[in-house]
Coordinates of C-alpha atoms in Angstrom, one line a residue:
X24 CA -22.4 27.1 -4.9
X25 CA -22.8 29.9 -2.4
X26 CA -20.7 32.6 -1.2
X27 CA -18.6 33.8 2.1
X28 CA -19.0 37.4 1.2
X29 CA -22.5 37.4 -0.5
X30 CA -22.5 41.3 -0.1
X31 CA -19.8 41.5 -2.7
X32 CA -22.5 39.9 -5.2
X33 CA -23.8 44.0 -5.5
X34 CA -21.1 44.8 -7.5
X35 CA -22.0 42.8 -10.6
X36 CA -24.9 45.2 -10.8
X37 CA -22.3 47.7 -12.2
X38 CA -21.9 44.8 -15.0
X39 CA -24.8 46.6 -17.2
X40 CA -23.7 49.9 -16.3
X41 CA -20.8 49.1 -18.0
X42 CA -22.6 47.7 -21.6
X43 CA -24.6 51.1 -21.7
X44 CA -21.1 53.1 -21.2
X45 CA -19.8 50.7 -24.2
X46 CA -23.2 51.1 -26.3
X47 CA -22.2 55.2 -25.8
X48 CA -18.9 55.3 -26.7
X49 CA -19.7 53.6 -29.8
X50 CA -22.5 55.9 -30.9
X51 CA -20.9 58.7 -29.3
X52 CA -17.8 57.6 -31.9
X53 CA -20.1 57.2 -35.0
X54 CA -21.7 60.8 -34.7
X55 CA -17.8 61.9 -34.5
X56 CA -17.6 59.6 -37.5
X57 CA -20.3 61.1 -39.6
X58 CA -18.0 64.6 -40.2
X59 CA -15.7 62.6 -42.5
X60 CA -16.4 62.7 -46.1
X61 CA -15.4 59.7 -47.2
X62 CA -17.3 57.2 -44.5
X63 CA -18.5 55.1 -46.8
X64 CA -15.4 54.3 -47.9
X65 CA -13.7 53.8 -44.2
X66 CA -16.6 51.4 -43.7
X67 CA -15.8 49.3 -46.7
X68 CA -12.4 49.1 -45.8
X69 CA -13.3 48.0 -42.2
X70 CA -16.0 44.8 -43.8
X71 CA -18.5 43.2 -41.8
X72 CA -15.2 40.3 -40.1
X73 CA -13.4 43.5 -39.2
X74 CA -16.5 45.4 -37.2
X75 CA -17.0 42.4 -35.2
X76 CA -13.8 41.7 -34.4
X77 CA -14.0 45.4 -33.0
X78 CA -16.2 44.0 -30.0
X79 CA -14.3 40.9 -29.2
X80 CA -11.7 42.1 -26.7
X81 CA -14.1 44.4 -24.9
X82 CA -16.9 41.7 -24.3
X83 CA -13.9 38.9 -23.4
X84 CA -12.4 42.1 -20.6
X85 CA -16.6 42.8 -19.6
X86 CA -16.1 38.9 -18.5
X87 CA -12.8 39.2 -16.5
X88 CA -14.6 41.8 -14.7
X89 CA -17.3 39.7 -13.8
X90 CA -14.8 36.6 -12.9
X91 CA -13.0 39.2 -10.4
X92 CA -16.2 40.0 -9.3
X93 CA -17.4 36.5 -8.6
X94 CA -14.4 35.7 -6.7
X95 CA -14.2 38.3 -4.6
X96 CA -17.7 36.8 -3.0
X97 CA -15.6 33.8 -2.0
X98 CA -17.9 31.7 -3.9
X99 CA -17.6 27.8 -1.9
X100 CA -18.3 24.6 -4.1
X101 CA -18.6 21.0 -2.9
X102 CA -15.5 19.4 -5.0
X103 CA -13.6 16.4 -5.2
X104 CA -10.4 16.6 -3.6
X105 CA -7.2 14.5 -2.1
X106 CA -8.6 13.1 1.5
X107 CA -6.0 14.3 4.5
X108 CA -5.8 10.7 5.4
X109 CA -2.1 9.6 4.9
X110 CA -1.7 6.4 7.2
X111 CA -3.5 3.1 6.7
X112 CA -2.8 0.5 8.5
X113 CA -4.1 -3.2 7.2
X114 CA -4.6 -5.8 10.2
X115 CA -4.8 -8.9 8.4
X116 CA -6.1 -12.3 10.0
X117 CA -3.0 -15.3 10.0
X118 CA -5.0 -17.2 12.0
X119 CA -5.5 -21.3 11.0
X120 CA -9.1 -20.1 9.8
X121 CA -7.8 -18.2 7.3
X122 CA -6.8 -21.8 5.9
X123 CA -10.5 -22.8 4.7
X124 CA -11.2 -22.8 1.1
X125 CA -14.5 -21.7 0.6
X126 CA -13.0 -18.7 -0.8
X127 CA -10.3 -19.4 -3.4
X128 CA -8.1 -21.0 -3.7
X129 CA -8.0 -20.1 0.4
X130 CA -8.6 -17.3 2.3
X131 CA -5.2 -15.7 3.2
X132 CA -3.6 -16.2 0.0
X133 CA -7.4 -14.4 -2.0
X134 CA -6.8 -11.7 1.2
X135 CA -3.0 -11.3 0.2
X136 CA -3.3 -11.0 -3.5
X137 CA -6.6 -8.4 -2.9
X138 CA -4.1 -6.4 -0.9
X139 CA -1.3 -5.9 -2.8
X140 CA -3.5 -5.2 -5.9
X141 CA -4.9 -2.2 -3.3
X142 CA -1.3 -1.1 -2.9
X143 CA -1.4 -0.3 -6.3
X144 CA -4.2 2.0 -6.6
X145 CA -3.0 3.6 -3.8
X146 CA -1.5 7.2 -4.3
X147 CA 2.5 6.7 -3.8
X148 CA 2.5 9.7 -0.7
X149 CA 0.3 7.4 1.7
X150 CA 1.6 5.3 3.8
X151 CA 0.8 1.7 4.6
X152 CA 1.6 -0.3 7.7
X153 CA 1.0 -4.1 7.9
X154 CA -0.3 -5.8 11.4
X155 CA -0.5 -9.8 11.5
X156 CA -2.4 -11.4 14.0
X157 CA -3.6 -14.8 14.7
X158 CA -3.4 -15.6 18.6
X159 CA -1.2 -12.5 19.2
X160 CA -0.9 -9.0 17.3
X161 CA 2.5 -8.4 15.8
X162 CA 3.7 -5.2 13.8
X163 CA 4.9 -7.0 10.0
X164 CA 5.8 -3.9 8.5
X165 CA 6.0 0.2 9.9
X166 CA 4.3 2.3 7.8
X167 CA 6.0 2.8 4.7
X168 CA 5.5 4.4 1.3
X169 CA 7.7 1.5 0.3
X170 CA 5.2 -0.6 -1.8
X171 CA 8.0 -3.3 -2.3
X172 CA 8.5 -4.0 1.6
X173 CA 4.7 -3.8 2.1
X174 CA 4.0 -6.3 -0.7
X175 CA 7.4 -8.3 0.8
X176 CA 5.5 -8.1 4.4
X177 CA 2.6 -9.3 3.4
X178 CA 3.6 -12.5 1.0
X179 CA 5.9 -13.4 4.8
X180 CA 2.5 -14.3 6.6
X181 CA 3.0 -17.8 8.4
X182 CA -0.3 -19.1 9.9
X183 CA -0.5 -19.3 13.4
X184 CA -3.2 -20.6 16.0
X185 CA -5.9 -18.6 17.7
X186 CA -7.5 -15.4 16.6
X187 CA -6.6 -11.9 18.5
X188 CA -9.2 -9.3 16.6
X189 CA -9.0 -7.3 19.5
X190 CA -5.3 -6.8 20.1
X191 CA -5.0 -6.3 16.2
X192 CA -6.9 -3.0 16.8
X193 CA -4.6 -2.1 20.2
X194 CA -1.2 -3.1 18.1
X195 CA -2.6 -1.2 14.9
X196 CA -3.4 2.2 17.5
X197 CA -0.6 1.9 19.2
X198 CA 1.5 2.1 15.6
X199 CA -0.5 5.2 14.7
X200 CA 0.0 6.9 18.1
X201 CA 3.2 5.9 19.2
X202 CA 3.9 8.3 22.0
X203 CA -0.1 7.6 23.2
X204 CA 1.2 4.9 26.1
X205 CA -1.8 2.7 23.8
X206 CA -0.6 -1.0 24.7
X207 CA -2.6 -4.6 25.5
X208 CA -1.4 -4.2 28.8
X209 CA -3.8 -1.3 29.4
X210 CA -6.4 -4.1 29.1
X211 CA -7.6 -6.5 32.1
X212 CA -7.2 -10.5 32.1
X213 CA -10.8 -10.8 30.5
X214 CA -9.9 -8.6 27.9
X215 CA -11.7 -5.9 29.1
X216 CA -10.5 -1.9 28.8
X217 CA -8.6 -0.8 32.5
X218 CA -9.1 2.4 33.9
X219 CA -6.0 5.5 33.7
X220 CA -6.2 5.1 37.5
X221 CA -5.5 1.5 37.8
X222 CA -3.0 1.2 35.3
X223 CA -0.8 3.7 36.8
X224 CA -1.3 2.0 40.2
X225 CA 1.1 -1.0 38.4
X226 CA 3.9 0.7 37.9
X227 CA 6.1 1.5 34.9
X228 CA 7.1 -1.5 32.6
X229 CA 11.0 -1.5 32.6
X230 CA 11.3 -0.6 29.1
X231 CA 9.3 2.7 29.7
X232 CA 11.3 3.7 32.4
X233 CA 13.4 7.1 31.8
X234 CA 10.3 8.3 29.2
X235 CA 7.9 10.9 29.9
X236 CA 4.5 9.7 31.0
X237 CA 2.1 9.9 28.2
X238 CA -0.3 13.1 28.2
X239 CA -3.7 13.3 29.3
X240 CA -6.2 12.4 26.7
X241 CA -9.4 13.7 25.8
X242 CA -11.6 11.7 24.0
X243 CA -12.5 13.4 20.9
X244 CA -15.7 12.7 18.2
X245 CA -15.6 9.1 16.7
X246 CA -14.4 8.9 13.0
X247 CA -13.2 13.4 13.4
X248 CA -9.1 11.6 13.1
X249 CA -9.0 11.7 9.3
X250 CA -5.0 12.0 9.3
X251 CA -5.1 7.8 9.3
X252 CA -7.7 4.7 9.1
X253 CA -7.3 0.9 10.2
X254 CA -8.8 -1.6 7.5
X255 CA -9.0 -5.2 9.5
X256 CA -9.4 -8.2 7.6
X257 CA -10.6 -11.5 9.1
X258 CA -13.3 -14.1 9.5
X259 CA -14.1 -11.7 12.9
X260 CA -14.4 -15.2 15.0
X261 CA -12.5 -13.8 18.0
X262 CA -10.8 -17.0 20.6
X263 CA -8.3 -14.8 22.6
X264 CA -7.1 -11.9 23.8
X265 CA -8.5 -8.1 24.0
X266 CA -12.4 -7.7 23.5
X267 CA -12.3 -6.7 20.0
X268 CA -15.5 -4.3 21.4
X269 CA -13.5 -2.3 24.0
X270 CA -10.7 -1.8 21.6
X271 CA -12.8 -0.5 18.7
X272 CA -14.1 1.8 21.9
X273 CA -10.1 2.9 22.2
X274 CA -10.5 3.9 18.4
X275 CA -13.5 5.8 18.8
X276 CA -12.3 8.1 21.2
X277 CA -9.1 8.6 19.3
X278 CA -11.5 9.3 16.3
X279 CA -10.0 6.7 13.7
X280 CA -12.1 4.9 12.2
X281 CA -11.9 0.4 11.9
X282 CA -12.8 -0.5 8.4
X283 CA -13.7 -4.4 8.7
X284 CA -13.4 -6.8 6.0
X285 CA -15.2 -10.2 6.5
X286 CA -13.6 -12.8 4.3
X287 CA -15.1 -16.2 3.8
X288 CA -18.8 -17.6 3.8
X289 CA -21.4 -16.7 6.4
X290 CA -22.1 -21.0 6.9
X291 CA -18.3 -21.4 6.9
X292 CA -16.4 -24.3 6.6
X293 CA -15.1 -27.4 8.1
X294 CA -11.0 -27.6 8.0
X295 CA -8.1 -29.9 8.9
X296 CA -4.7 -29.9 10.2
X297 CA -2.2 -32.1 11.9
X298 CA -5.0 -34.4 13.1
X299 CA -7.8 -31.6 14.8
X300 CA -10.7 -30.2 12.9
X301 CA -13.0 -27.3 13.4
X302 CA -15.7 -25.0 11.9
X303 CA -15.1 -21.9 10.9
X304 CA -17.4 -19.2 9.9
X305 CA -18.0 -15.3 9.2
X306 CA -18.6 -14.0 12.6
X307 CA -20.5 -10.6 10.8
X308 CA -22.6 -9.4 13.9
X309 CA -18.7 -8.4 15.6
X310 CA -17.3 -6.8 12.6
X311 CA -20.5 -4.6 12.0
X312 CA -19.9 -3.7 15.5
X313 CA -16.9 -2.5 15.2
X314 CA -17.5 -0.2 12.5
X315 CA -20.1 1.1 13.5
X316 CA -18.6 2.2 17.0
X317 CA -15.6 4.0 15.1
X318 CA -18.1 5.3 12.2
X319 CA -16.3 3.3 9.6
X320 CA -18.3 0.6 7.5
X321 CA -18.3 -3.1 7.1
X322 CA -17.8 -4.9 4.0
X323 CA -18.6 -8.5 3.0
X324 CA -16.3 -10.6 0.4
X325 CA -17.5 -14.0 -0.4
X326 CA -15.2 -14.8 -3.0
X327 CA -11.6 -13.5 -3.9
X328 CA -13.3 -11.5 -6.7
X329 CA -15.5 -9.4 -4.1
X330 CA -12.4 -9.2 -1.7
X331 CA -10.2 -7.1 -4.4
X332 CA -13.8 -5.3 -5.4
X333 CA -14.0 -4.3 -2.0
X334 CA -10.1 -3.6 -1.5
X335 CA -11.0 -0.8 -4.1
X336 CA -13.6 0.6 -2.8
X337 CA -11.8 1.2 0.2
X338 CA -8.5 2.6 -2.0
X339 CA -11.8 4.8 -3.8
X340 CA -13.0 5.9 0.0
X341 CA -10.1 6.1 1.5
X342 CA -7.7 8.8 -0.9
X343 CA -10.6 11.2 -2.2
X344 CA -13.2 12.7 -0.7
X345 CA -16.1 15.2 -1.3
X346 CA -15.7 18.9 0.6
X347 CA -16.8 22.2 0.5
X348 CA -14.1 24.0 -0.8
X349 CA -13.2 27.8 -1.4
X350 CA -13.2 28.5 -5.4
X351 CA -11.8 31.9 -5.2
X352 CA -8.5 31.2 -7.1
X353 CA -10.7 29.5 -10.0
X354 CA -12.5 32.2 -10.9
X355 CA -9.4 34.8 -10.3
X356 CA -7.6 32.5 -12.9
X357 CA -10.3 33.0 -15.3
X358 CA -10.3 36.1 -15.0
X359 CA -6.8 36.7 -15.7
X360 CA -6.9 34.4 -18.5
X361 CA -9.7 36.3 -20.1
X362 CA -8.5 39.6 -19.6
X363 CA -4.6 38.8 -20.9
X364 CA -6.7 37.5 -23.7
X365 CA -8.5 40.5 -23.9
X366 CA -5.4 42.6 -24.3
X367 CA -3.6 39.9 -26.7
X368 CA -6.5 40.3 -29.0
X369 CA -6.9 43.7 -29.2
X370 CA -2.8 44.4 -29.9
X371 CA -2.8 41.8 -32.6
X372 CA -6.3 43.1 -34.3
X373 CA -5.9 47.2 -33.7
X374 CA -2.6 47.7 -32.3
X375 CA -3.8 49.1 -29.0
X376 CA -5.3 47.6 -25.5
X377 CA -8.6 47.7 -26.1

């Protein structure tokens, strides 16, 4: 713990100062005591409960003062508190890969139960969009508090062909910054990020004409965006689409950080459908990539138990977070606490505050 105002940390050397006062009221009181008579009878009454008692509410209001004291250094503590972030958006791989079984019993339906079981440990306040992508990137459900349309989006997903990690990052930035002008037509043929320049010399799209241009942007401090996060789930094999590279460089310099999820075996597997077969398998090396450029982490699940372990880990990571906090109020409490107490004790024991 350490303090904002340290120099207020003096004060507490008046602490003692007050004991000795106390120490010579009390023998100051006793020589006034001795020109009674009948003090040895005053001093039977009183017993040895009742001259302990006598001390109580003046060593409980000695600790209020050093509780106001304390906090009005500003003492700062590292504590566990509610993270900021209130936006997640899960991209989650439809592609045919996500058909293979070497994760039970296949890979999108282990992904879909491990994220609606991370719905649930999620705090009801923050929301959750849903992104499916296969060969394109589609938005399956707006962020929502609404676990029941989340959980609705997500048992919807129809497997398609291809695999579009890169516009899954676009489609999921462009949901969190709506007004950003973010879209997959900001990228080239190859996939590959466009410059501001070029992409104004196209033109506007007809359904952005009559809206403002977007504002500039400055690229701020990957992973510094802790309003929202991105959690992608696939088997990171990208075929199509936007560089999955240049889009996670779009997140960096929006600071939101790409959590990726691999999901299925690193040798992979050989599947089937409608008379073609091909073999699928973990690409890792992307994925790592990816978080790494936004600051986020990546996480392996072999099997459809490590894919819900690792769903809460993220709902662990993602809602609380360790900061350095300001404590003032804490100790301020305590001391009001211990000095009503003070008071309390002394009315019900003497009949007088302190």
């Amino acid at each position: 713990m350490n303090f904002l105002w340290p120099q207020f940390l003096w004060l507490l050397a008046a602490v003692p100062l007050l004991v000795l006062l106390y120490v010579w009221l009390l023998r100051r009181k006793k020589k006034l005591a001795l020109r009674y008579a009948s003090l040895s009878i005053v001093r039977e009454a009183m017993g040895v409960r009742q001259s302990v008692r006598r001390h109580i509410p003046p060593a409980l209001f000695l600790l209020a003062m050093v509780a106001m004291l304390i906090a009005a250094a500003r003492p700062m503590a590292v504590v566990v508190l509610p993270s900021n972030q209130q936006t997640i958006i899960l991209a989650m791989d439809v592609s045919g890969s996500m058909r293979a079984a070497d994760v039970q019993p296949n890979r999108l339906v282990a992904a879909q139960e491990a994220a609606k079981a991370f719905l649930k440990d999620l705090p009801r306040h923050v929301k959750v969009g849903i992104v499916a992508f296969a060969g394109s990137a589609n938005v399956a459900q707006l962020p929502t508090t609404n676990r029941e349309d989340l959980v609705q989006a997500i048992d919807s997903f129809q497997l398609q062909r291809a695999t579009a990690t890169g516009n899954a990052i676009v489609v999921s930035l462009a949901t969190l910054f709506p007004d950003a002008g973010i879209d997959i037509a900001n990228f080239g043929p190859n996939g590959s990020s466009s410059s501001n320049s070029n992409s104004r010399t196209r033109g506007v799209p007809l359904d952005q004409a009559g809206k403002p241009p977007p504002k500039e942007f400055t690229p701020v401090a990957p992973g510094s965006y802790t309003s929202a996060a991105i959690i992608m789930l696939t088997d990171g094999q990208r075929t199509t689409g936007v560089d999955p590279l240049d889009a996670a460089k779009v997140a960096a310099e929006r600071g939101v950080r790409v959590y990726t999820v691999g999901i299925g075996t690193v040798d992979g597997e050989t599947i089937g459908f409608e008379g073609w077969s091909m073999r699928v398998r973990l690409d890792e090396e992307t994925l790592k990539a990816i978080a790494n450029k936004t600051q986020a982490e990546y996480y392996y699940a072999g099997t459809a138990a490590d894919l819900t372990k690792v769903y809460n880990t993220l709902s662990s990571r993602l809602t609380v977070e360790k900061k350095e906090t300001e404590i003032s109020a804490l100790f301020a409490l305590g001391a009001a606490v211990l000095a009503l107490l003070s008071a309390g004790l002394s009315l019900l024991w003497f009949n007088r505050i302190l």
